[in-house]
mmCIF file of C-alpha atoms and ligand atoms in Angstrom:
data_model
loop_
_atom_site.group_PDB
_atom_site.id
_atom_site.type_symbol
_atom_site.label_atom_id
_atom_site.label_comp_id
_atom_site.label_asym_id
_atom_site.label_seq_id
_atom_site.Cartn_x
_atom_site.Cartn_y
_atom_site.Cartn_z
ATOM 1 C CA MET A 196 -23.378 23.762 1.109
ATOM 2 C CA ALA A 197 -24.918 20.597 1.621
ATOM 3 C CA LEU A 198 -22.612 17.570 1.795
ATOM 4 C CA VAL A 199 -23.122 14.724 -0.699
ATOM 5 C CA GLY A 200 -21.409 11.367 -0.873
ATOM 6 C CA ILE A 201 -18.789 10.708 0.799
ATOM 7 C CA ALA A 202 -18.645 13.770 2.414
ATOM 8 C CA ARG A 203 -21.826 13.300 3.801
ATOM 9 C CA LEU A 204 -21.315 9.779 5.060
ATOM 10 C CA ALA A 205 -17.543 11.276 6.518
ATOM 11 C CA ALA A 206 -19.861 13.890 8.618
ATOM 12 C CA GLN A 207 -21.987 11.059 9.827
ATOM 13 C CA SER A 208 -19.581 8.724 10.911
ATOM 14 C CA GLU A 209 -19.577 7.828 14.532
ATOM 15 C CA LEU A 210 -16.909 8.483 16.945
ATOM 16 C CA LEU A 211 -15.620 5.052 18.062
ATOM 17 C CA ASP A 212 -12.779 6.136 20.343
ATOM 18 C CA ALA A 213 -10.024 8.916 20.262
ATOM 19 C CA LYS A 214 -6.554 9.081 21.602
ATOM 20 C CA ARG A 215 -4.174 12.049 21.712
ATOM 21 C CA ALA A 216 -4.906 14.200 19.364
ATOM 22 C CA VAL A 217 -6.291 10.857 16.972
ATOM 23 C CA GLN A 218 -10.055 10.550 16.677
ATOM 24 C CA TYR A 219 -11.536 7.275 15.117
ATOM 25 C CA PHE A 220 -14.433 6.699 13.128
ATOM 26 C CA GLU A 221 -16.753 4.074 12.001
ATOM 27 C CA ILE A 222 -17.603 4.661 8.284
ATOM 28 C CA PRO A 223 -20.421 2.920 6.206
ATOM 29 C CA ALA A 224 -18.758 1.516 2.841
ATOM 30 C CA ARG A 225 -20.757 0.680 -0.187
ATOM 31 C CA SER A 226 -17.634 -1.101 -1.895
ATOM 32 C CA ILE A 227 -14.251 -2.344 -0.867
ATOM 33 C CA LEU A 228 -12.697 -3.818 -4.004
ATOM 34 C CA ASN A 229 -11.752 -0.708 -6.190
ATOM 35 C CA ARG A 230 -10.675 -0.700 -9.683
ATOM 36 C CA THR A 231 -7.037 0.801 -10.556
ATOM 37 C CA LYS A 232 -6.010 2.715 -13.979
ATOM 38 C CA PRO A 233 -4.884 0.653 -16.970
ATOM 39 C CA HIS A 234 -1.437 1.356 -16.537
ATOM 40 C CA MET A 235 -1.140 0.102 -12.589
ATOM 41 C CA PRO A 236 0.621 -2.725 -12.115
ATOM 42 C CA PHE A 237 -2.333 -4.308 -9.953
ATOM 43 C CA GLN A 238 -6.039 -4.468 -11.085
ATOM 44 C CA TRP A 239 -7.736 -3.810 -7.710
ATOM 45 C CA THR A 240 -6.932 -2.284 -4.472
ATOM 46 C CA ILE A 241 -8.127 -2.758 -1.176
ATOM 47 C CA ASN A 242 -7.810 -0.007 1.641
ATOM 48 C CA PRO A 243 -9.891 -1.185 4.742
ATOM 49 C CA TYR A 244 -9.036 2.441 6.576
ATOM 50 C CA ARG A 245 -9.256 6.062 5.576
ATOM 51 C CA GLY A 246 -6.590 7.985 6.785
ATOM 52 C CA CYS A 247 -3.592 6.798 8.211
ATOM 53 C CA GLU A 248 -1.895 6.929 11.545
ATOM 54 C CA PHE A 249 1.613 6.894 10.822
ATOM 55 C CA GLY A 250 1.377 10.479 9.014
ATOM 56 C CA CYS A 251 4.358 10.424 6.803
ATOM 57 C CA VAL A 252 5.023 13.841 5.200
ATOM 58 C CA TYR A 253 5.196 12.727 1.643
ATOM 59 C CA CYS A 254 1.774 11.009 1.740
ATOM 60 C CA PHE A 255 0.316 10.844 -1.320
ATOM 61 C CA ALA A 256 -3.329 9.751 0.021
ATOM 62 C CA ARG A 257 -4.089 12.989 2.381
ATOM 63 C CA TYR A 258 -6.410 14.038 -1.185
ATOM 64 C CA THR A 259 -8.751 11.176 -0.326
ATOM 65 C CA HIS A 260 -9.631 13.265 3.120
ATOM 66 C CA GLU A 261 -10.224 16.068 1.196
ATOM 67 C CA PHE A 262 -12.845 14.281 -0.446
ATOM 68 C CA MET A 263 -14.362 14.008 2.584
ATOM 69 C CA GLU A 264 -14.670 18.207 2.845
ATOM 70 C CA LEU A 265 -11.559 17.441 5.631
ATOM 71 C CA ASP A 266 -8.191 19.191 5.597
ATOM 72 C CA ALA A 267 -5.482 16.983 4.134
ATOM 73 C CA ARG A 268 -3.664 17.425 7.310
ATOM 74 C CA ASP A 269 -6.363 15.754 9.421
ATOM 75 C CA PHE A 270 -5.212 12.555 7.202
ATOM 76 C CA GLU A 271 -3.133 11.359 10.634
ATOM 77 C CA ASP A 272 -5.711 12.272 13.029
ATOM 78 C CA LYS A 273 -9.167 11.559 11.847
ATOM 79 C CA ILE A 274 -8.675 7.580 11.053
ATOM 80 C CA PHE A 275 -11.932 5.996 9.428
ATOM 81 C CA ALA A 276 -12.800 2.339 9.802
ATOM 82 C CA LYS A 277 -14.730 1.093 7.075
ATOM 83 C CA SER A 278 -17.748 -0.974 8.258
ATOM 84 C CA GLY A 279 -18.628 -4.055 6.778
ATOM 85 C CA ALA A 280 -15.302 -4.635 4.966
ATOM 86 C CA ALA A 281 -15.329 -8.891 5.145
ATOM 87 C CA HIS A 282 -18.754 -9.137 4.243
ATOM 88 C CA LEU A 283 -18.372 -6.594 1.056
ATOM 89 C CA LEU A 284 -15.455 -8.738 -0.155
ATOM 90 C CA LYS A 285 -16.934 -11.706 -0.070
ATOM 91 C CA GLN A 286 -19.935 -10.317 -2.555
ATOM 92 C CA GLU A 287 -17.532 -8.496 -4.571
ATOM 93 C CA LEU A 288 -14.675 -10.816 -5.238
ATOM 94 C CA GLY A 289 -16.901 -12.919 -7.984
ATOM 95 C CA ARG A 290 -15.629 -9.356 -10.225
ATOM 96 C CA VAL A 291 -12.237 -10.035 -9.862
ATOM 97 C CA GLY A 292 -10.676 -12.150 -13.038
ATOM 98 C CA ARG A 293 -8.485 -14.704 -11.694
ATOM 99 C CA ALA A 294 -5.586 -13.396 -13.213
ATOM 100 C CA GLU A 295 -6.139 -10.071 -11.982
ATOM 101 C CA HIS A 296 -3.752 -8.815 -8.964
ATOM 102 C CA ILE A 297 -5.191 -7.540 -5.334
ATOM 103 C CA VAL A 298 -3.024 -5.338 -3.076
ATOM 104 C CA ILE A 299 -4.237 -4.512 0.260
ATOM 105 C CA GLY A 300 -3.125 -0.634 1.582
ATOM 106 C CA THR A 301 -2.404 1.201 -1.283
ATOM 107 C CA ALA A 302 -3.715 4.526 0.088
ATOM 108 C CA THR A 303 -3.565 3.623 3.993
ATOM 109 C CA ASP A 304 -1.808 1.618 5.997
ATOM 110 C CA PRO A 305 -3.583 -1.462 6.590
ATOM 111 C CA TYR A 306 -1.626 -2.177 10.037
ATOM 112 C CA GLN A 307 -1.527 1.344 11.303
ATOM 113 C CA PRO A 308 -2.483 1.380 15.375
ATOM 114 C CA ALA A 309 -6.428 1.451 14.720
ATOM 115 C CA GLU A 310 -6.055 -2.450 12.978
ATOM 116 C CA ARG A 311 -5.085 -3.400 16.510
ATOM 117 C CA ARG A 312 -8.470 -2.811 17.831
ATOM 118 C CA TYR A 313 -10.942 -2.508 14.700
ATOM 119 C CA GLY A 314 -9.275 -5.726 12.763
ATOM 120 C CA ARG A 315 -10.519 -4.959 9.438
ATOM 121 C CA THR A 316 -7.659 -6.219 7.767
ATOM 122 C CA ARG A 317 -7.857 -9.540 9.338
ATOM 123 C CA SER A 318 -11.660 -10.036 8.511
ATOM 124 C CA ILE A 319 -10.228 -9.328 4.737
ATOM 125 C CA LEU A 320 -7.785 -12.172 5.192
ATOM 126 C CA GLU A 321 -10.072 -14.571 6.481
ATOM 127 C CA VAL A 322 -11.876 -13.914 3.439
ATOM 128 C CA PHE A 323 -9.064 -14.797 1.347
ATOM 129 C CA ALA A 324 -7.742 -17.972 3.399
ATOM 130 C CA ARG A 325 -10.612 -19.406 1.849
ATOM 131 C CA GLU A 326 -9.918 -18.564 -1.674
ATOM 132 C CA ARG A 327 -7.888 -20.262 -4.150
ATOM 133 C CA GLY A 328 -6.093 -19.099 -6.840
ATOM 134 C CA ARG A 329 -5.838 -15.506 -6.102
ATOM 135 C CA TYR A 330 -2.978 -12.888 -6.299
ATOM 136 C CA LEU A 331 -2.748 -10.734 -3.707
ATOM 137 C CA GLY A 332 -0.065 -8.220 -2.391
ATOM 138 C CA ILE A 333 0.102 -6.423 1.080
ATOM 139 C CA THR A 334 1.894 -3.032 1.687
ATOM 140 C CA THR A 335 2.583 -1.924 4.943
ATOM 141 C CA LYS A 336 5.407 -0.113 7.451
ATOM 142 C CA SER A 337 4.284 -2.254 10.312
ATOM 143 C CA ASP A 338 5.369 -5.170 12.055
ATOM 144 C CA LEU A 339 1.598 -5.596 13.082
ATOM 145 C CA VAL A 340 1.304 -7.629 10.334
ATOM 146 C CA LEU A 341 3.519 -10.655 11.935
ATOM 147 C CA ARG A 342 0.230 -11.188 14.014
ATOM 148 C CA ASP A 343 -1.584 -12.432 10.983
ATOM 149 C CA ILE A 344 1.258 -14.587 10.084
ATOM 150 C CA ASP A 345 -0.959 -17.376 10.780
ATOM 151 C CA LEU A 346 -3.574 -16.525 7.886
ATOM 152 C CA LEU A 347 -0.775 -15.447 5.886
ATOM 153 C CA LYS A 348 0.467 -18.670 5.486
ATOM 154 C CA GLU A 349 -2.705 -20.421 4.692
ATOM 155 C CA ILE A 350 -3.379 -17.764 2.157
ATOM 156 C CA ALA A 351 0.046 -18.073 0.622
ATOM 157 C CA ARG A 352 -0.768 -22.186 0.200
ATOM 158 C CA ALA A 353 -3.450 -21.337 -2.202
ATOM 159 C CA ASN A 354 -3.005 -18.250 -3.533
ATOM 160 C CA VAL A 355 -0.015 -16.494 -4.606
ATOM 161 C CA LEU A 356 0.862 -13.946 -2.247
ATOM 162 C CA GLY A 357 3.562 -11.396 -1.178
ATOM 163 C CA VAL A 358 3.749 -8.731 1.289
ATOM 164 C CA ASN A 359 6.194 -5.281 0.653
ATOM 165 C CA LEU A 360 7.627 -3.612 3.593
ATOM 166 C CA THR A 361 7.867 0.153 2.484
ATOM 167 C CA ILE A 362 11.515 1.599 4.291
ATOM 168 C CA THR A 363 12.317 4.720 2.554
ATOM 169 C CA THR A 364 15.730 4.790 4.674
ATOM 170 C CA LEU A 365 17.392 2.911 7.269
ATOM 171 C CA ASP A 366 18.339 6.201 9.276
ATOM 172 C CA GLU A 367 16.537 6.332 12.035
ATOM 173 C CA LYS A 368 16.463 10.066 12.460
ATOM 174 C CA LEU A 369 15.582 11.003 9.358
ATOM 175 C CA ALA A 370 13.087 8.282 9.679
ATOM 176 C CA ARG A 371 11.157 9.623 12.553
ATOM 177 C CA TRP A 372 11.232 13.102 10.769
ATOM 178 C CA LEU A 373 9.790 11.633 7.555
ATOM 179 C CA GLU A 374 7.444 8.732 8.945
ATOM 180 C CA PRO A 375 6.477 10.452 12.511
ATOM 181 C CA ARG A 376 4.388 7.509 13.684
ATOM 182 C CA ALA A 377 5.444 4.631 11.590
ATOM 183 C CA PRO A 378 7.413 1.739 13.105
ATOM 184 C CA ARG A 379 11.205 1.865 12.971
ATOM 185 C CA PRO A 380 13.192 0.850 9.969
ATOM 186 C CA ALA A 381 14.962 -1.821 11.861
ATOM 187 C CA LEU A 382 11.564 -3.258 13.063
ATOM 188 C CA ARG A 383 10.504 -3.251 9.424
ATOM 189 C CA LEU A 384 13.394 -5.199 8.549
ATOM 190 C CA GLU A 385 13.221 -7.529 11.454
ATOM 191 C CA THR A 386 9.561 -7.725 9.871
ATOM 192 C CA VAL A 387 10.839 -8.886 6.443
ATOM 193 C CA ARG A 388 13.302 -11.439 8.502
ATOM 194 C CA ARG A 389 10.281 -13.037 9.906
ATOM 195 C CA LEU A 390 7.903 -13.324 7.134
ATOM 196 C CA SER A 391 10.670 -14.567 5.069
ATOM 197 C CA ARG A 392 11.449 -17.729 7.443
ATOM 198 C CA ALA A 393 8.126 -18.470 7.693
ATOM 199 C CA GLY A 394 8.002 -18.745 4.040
ATOM 200 C CA ILE A 395 6.042 -15.739 2.900
ATOM 201 C CA CYS A 396 7.403 -13.672 -0.174
ATOM 202 C CA ALA A 397 8.835 -10.288 0.992
ATOM 203 C CA ALA A 398 9.838 -7.389 -0.730
ATOM 204 C CA VAL A 399 11.381 -3.717 0.630
ATOM 205 C CA LEU A 400 9.915 -0.851 -1.182
ATOM 206 C CA PRO A 401 12.089 2.284 -1.074
ATOM 207 C CA ASN A 402 8.988 4.504 -1.632
ATOM 208 C CA PRO A 403 8.669 7.102 -2.428
ATOM 209 C CA ILE A 404 12.322 7.941 -3.482
ATOM 210 C CA MET A 405 12.805 11.494 -2.417
ATOM 211 C CA PRO A 406 15.180 13.503 -4.640
ATOM 212 C CA GLY A 407 18.450 14.849 -2.800
ATOM 213 C CA ILE A 408 17.059 13.157 0.612
ATOM 214 C CA THR A 409 16.928 9.368 -0.102
ATOM 215 C CA ASP A 410 17.906 8.912 -3.663
ATOM 216 C CA GLY A 411 21.713 8.577 -2.990
ATOM 217 C CA GLU A 412 23.514 5.644 -4.677
ATOM 218 C CA ARG A 413 25.303 4.433 -1.265
ATOM 219 C CA GLN A 414 22.128 5.073 0.505
ATOM 220 C CA LEU A 415 19.825 2.885 -1.733
ATOM 221 C CA ASP A 416 22.656 0.293 -1.881
ATOM 222 C CA ARG A 417 22.849 -0.247 1.860
ATOM 223 C CA LEU A 418 18.821 -0.587 1.747
ATOM 224 C CA ALA A 419 19.019 -3.140 -0.875
ATOM 225 C CA LYS A 420 21.819 -4.929 1.006
ATOM 226 C CA ALA A 421 20.162 -5.142 4.232
ATOM 227 C CA ALA A 422 16.981 -6.189 2.321
ATOM 228 C CA ARG A 423 18.497 -9.270 0.790
ATOM 229 C CA ASP A 424 20.181 -10.084 4.151
ATOM 230 C CA ALA A 425 16.765 -10.343 5.725
ATOM 231 C CA GLY A 426 15.193 -12.234 3.174
ATOM 232 C CA ALA A 427 13.615 -9.881 0.713
ATOM 233 C CA LEU A 428 13.335 -11.123 -2.605
ATOM 234 C CA SER A 429 12.262 -7.901 -4.579
ATOM 235 C CA PHE A 430 13.193 -4.805 -4.549
ATOM 236 C CA GLY A 431 11.673 -1.571 -6.297
ATOM 237 C CA GLY A 432 10.706 1.694 -6.068
ATOM 238 C CA GLY A 433 9.902 5.103 -8.078
ATOM 239 C CA PRO A 434 10.059 8.519 -7.346
ATOM 240 C CA LEU A 435 8.276 10.735 -5.188
ATOM 241 C CA PHE A 436 4.831 12.530 -6.484
ATOM 242 C CA LEU A 437 3.621 15.154 -4.720
ATOM 243 C CA MET A 438 -0.102 16.231 -5.487
ATOM 244 C CA PRO A 439 -1.322 19.674 -4.023
ATOM 245 C CA ALA A 440 -2.880 17.550 -0.734
ATOM 246 C CA ALA A 441 0.854 16.356 -0.287
ATOM 247 C CA GLN A 442 2.539 19.835 -0.783
ATOM 248 C CA LYS A 443 0.598 21.009 1.824
ATOM 249 C CA VAL A 444 2.545 18.998 4.312
ATOM 250 C CA PHE A 445 5.501 18.118 2.462
ATOM 251 C CA LEU A 446 6.855 21.672 1.352
ATOM 252 C CA PRO A 447 6.573 23.173 5.226
ATOM 253 C CA PHE A 448 8.190 20.153 6.244
ATOM 254 C CA LEU A 449 11.318 20.797 3.791
ATOM 255 C CA GLU A 450 11.325 24.593 4.958
ATOM 256 C CA GLN A 451 11.826 23.377 8.500
ATOM 257 C CA ARG A 452 14.385 20.128 7.710
ATOM 258 C CA PHE A 453 16.040 20.866 4.248
ATOM 259 C CA PRO A 454 15.898 24.798 3.720
ATOM 260 C CA GLY A 455 18.319 24.290 1.053
ATOM 261 C CA LEU A 456 16.080 22.037 -0.561
ATOM 262 C CA ALA A 457 12.853 23.712 -0.559
ATOM 263 C CA PRO A 458 13.029 26.376 -3.624
ATOM 264 C CA ARG A 459 14.202 23.334 -5.722
ATOM 265 C CA TYR A 460 10.891 21.202 -4.991
ATOM 266 C CA ARG A 461 8.868 24.135 -5.173
ATOM 267 C CA GLU A 462 10.198 24.817 -8.603
ATOM 268 C CA LEU A 463 10.286 21.141 -9.534
ATOM 269 C CA TYR A 464 6.639 20.096 -8.328
ATOM 270 C CA ALA A 465 5.237 23.458 -9.703
ATOM 271 C CA LYS A 466 3.633 22.823 -12.837
ATOM 272 C CA SER A 467 3.130 19.066 -12.058
ATOM 273 C CA ALA A 468 2.988 16.332 -9.476
ATOM 274 C CA TYR A 469 5.574 14.383 -11.110
ATOM 275 C CA LEU A 470 9.183 14.573 -11.954
ATOM 276 C CA GLY A 471 10.646 14.844 -15.385
ATOM 277 C CA ARG A 472 11.416 12.274 -17.375
ATOM 278 C CA GLU A 473 15.370 12.394 -16.927
ATOM 279 C CA TYR A 474 15.103 12.259 -13.547
ATOM 280 C CA LYS A 475 13.222 9.012 -13.717
ATOM 281 C CA GLU A 476 14.919 7.538 -16.056
ATOM 282 C CA THR A 477 18.506 8.139 -14.150
ATOM 283 C CA LEU A 478 16.677 6.571 -10.829
ATOM 284 C CA GLN A 479 15.421 3.867 -12.512
ATOM 285 C CA GLN A 480 18.590 2.772 -13.663
ATOM 286 C CA ARG A 481 20.082 3.343 -10.289
ATOM 287 C CA VAL A 482 17.357 1.015 -8.770
ATOM 288 C CA ARG A 483 18.234 -1.439 -11.663
ATOM 289 C CA ARG A 484 21.491 -1.525 -10.900
ATOM 290 C CA ILE A 485 21.647 -2.083 -7.339
ATOM 291 C CA ARG A 486 18.859 -4.601 -7.332
ATOM 292 C CA GLU A 487 20.910 -6.603 -10.043
ATOM 293 C CA ARG A 488 24.032 -6.029 -7.669
ATOM 294 C CA TYR A 489 21.853 -8.289 -5.049
ATOM 295 C CA GLY A 490 20.255 -10.236 -7.044
ATOM 296 C CA LEU A 491 16.686 -8.866 -6.213
ATOM 297 C CA ALA A 492 13.468 -9.237 -8.508
ATOM 298 C CA ALA A 493 11.846 -5.865 -9.708
ATOM 299 C CA GLY A 494 8.081 -7.022 -8.774
ATOM 300 C CA PRO A 495 6.397 -9.531 -7.105
ATOM 301 C CA ILE A 496 7.301 -13.101 -7.337
ATOM 302 C CA GLU A 497 5.475 -15.736 -9.328
ATOM 303 C CA TYR A 498 5.447 -18.899 -7.688
ATOM 304 C CA ARG A 499 3.227 -22.213 -7.765
ATOM 305 C CA PRO A 500 1.072 -22.625 -4.608
ATOM 306 C CA GLU A 501 0.385 -26.065 -3.139
ATOM 307 C CA LEU A 502 -2.939 -25.922 -3.329
ATOM 308 C CA TRP A 503 -3.135 -23.698 -6.651
ATOM 309 C CA ILE A 504 -6.065 -24.653 -8.796
ATOM 310 C CA GLU A 505 -5.930 -24.793 -12.376
ATOM 311 C CA GLU A 506 -7.599 -22.867 -15.053
ATOM 312 C CA GLN A 507 -10.727 -24.559 -16.252
ATOM 313 C CA MET A 508 -13.230 -24.458 -18.943
ATOM 314 C CA ASP A 509 -16.745 -23.871 -17.355
ATOM 315 C CA LEU A 510 -18.608 -26.505 -19.648
ATOM 316 C CA TRP A 511 -21.817 -25.411 -17.796
ATOM 317 C CA SER A 512 -21.250 -21.828 -19.379
ATOM 318 C CA TRP A 513 -20.810 -23.229 -22.576
ATOM 319 C CA PRO A 514 -21.313 -22.296 -25.603
ATOM 320 C CA PRO A 515 -21.797 -18.471 -24.357
ATOM 321 C CA SER A 516 -25.363 -17.528 -23.587
ATOM 322 C CA THR A 517 -25.406 -15.357 -26.452
ATOM 323 C CA THR A 518 -25.260 -17.903 -28.893
ATOM 324 C CA THR A 519 -28.367 -19.253 -30.600
ATOM 325 C CA PHE A 520 -29.051 -22.839 -31.399
ATOM 326 C CA PRO A 521 -30.842 -23.455 -35.246
ATOM 327 C CA LYS A 522 -34.220 -24.729 -34.108
ATOM 328 C CA SER A 523 -34.670 -28.341 -35.116
HETATM 329 S S1 SF4 B 604 2.152 4.701 5.895
HETATM 330 FE FE1 SF4 B 604 1.483 5.173 3.637
HETATM 331 S S2 SF4 B 604 -0.866 5.408 3.964
HETATM 332 FE FE2 SF4 B 604 0.075 5.724 5.939
HETATM 333 S S3 SF4 B 604 0.519 8.153 6.142
HETATM 334 FE FE3 SF4 B 604 2.514 6.848 5.606
HETATM 335 S S4 SF4 B 604 2.892 6.937 2.960
HETATM 336 FE FE4 SF4 B 604 0.317 7.247 3.771
#
């Protein structure tokens, strides 16, 4: 069968490098900004890479490799760096409304090891450092984000910026099982501390919260307290969702590490990737209660940056071009 679209581009991608079992490719990107579905809290996403070397066993984004006719299990071993990311962003930013939120790192970690060498995320931040009045979020598990602290400070002076560190557990052993190649939780908390000291709004996301593994009241409470102590301003999370591509990795993991939980998970996720309303509501209440205990916000912090631009009316395009003036 002839490959088409992204699968064809992936097959033609040039191999940039390989280490251990990981191979790095360059993939041509047609676009760098992706519109989200209407119910999302942000309107645009940017993912400078495809695949993610951190290899979290619960990663929902594995399906993106299936689009490229690759196995979901290749997600952490075949990493694609998008070419021309910054150039594309400059061309496409005009499509983003001033009140719309952009998040970097929703389907891949923008600070995974590949970023040390290819710098795609940094090139994107350099574009944002020249912008004013944007809403930008970055989600990562990596302390490598601290490399860009100079740019982050510059962006935060003229745009509303938030950096989210994902920490599912403080238990080092459990973290090693769940997120085999990601930085240790203590390193991520230290990253929150250093961002906060630099004046950057930081959040801790305990996502995804896994039933019977990381959803305990005491576990979440410890995490929220540690987040607050490190200087995080927000703490918000939701339950695990498990699409078929993610199940291929997560269910065998459960059989190996949590055999007692595996049958229940199979049952829970047999018909849908999402958990039922009752569990979601109970979890929401738990997270809300804990958040309130530590005075943490639910979402990004709205602040007025020093160099903010006011929304101005554009007189040159007024009245709208569709208006026809009566002929004199
Ligand atoms: S860091 Fe995020 S994108 Fe990377 S494997 Fe883990 S969950 Fe997936």
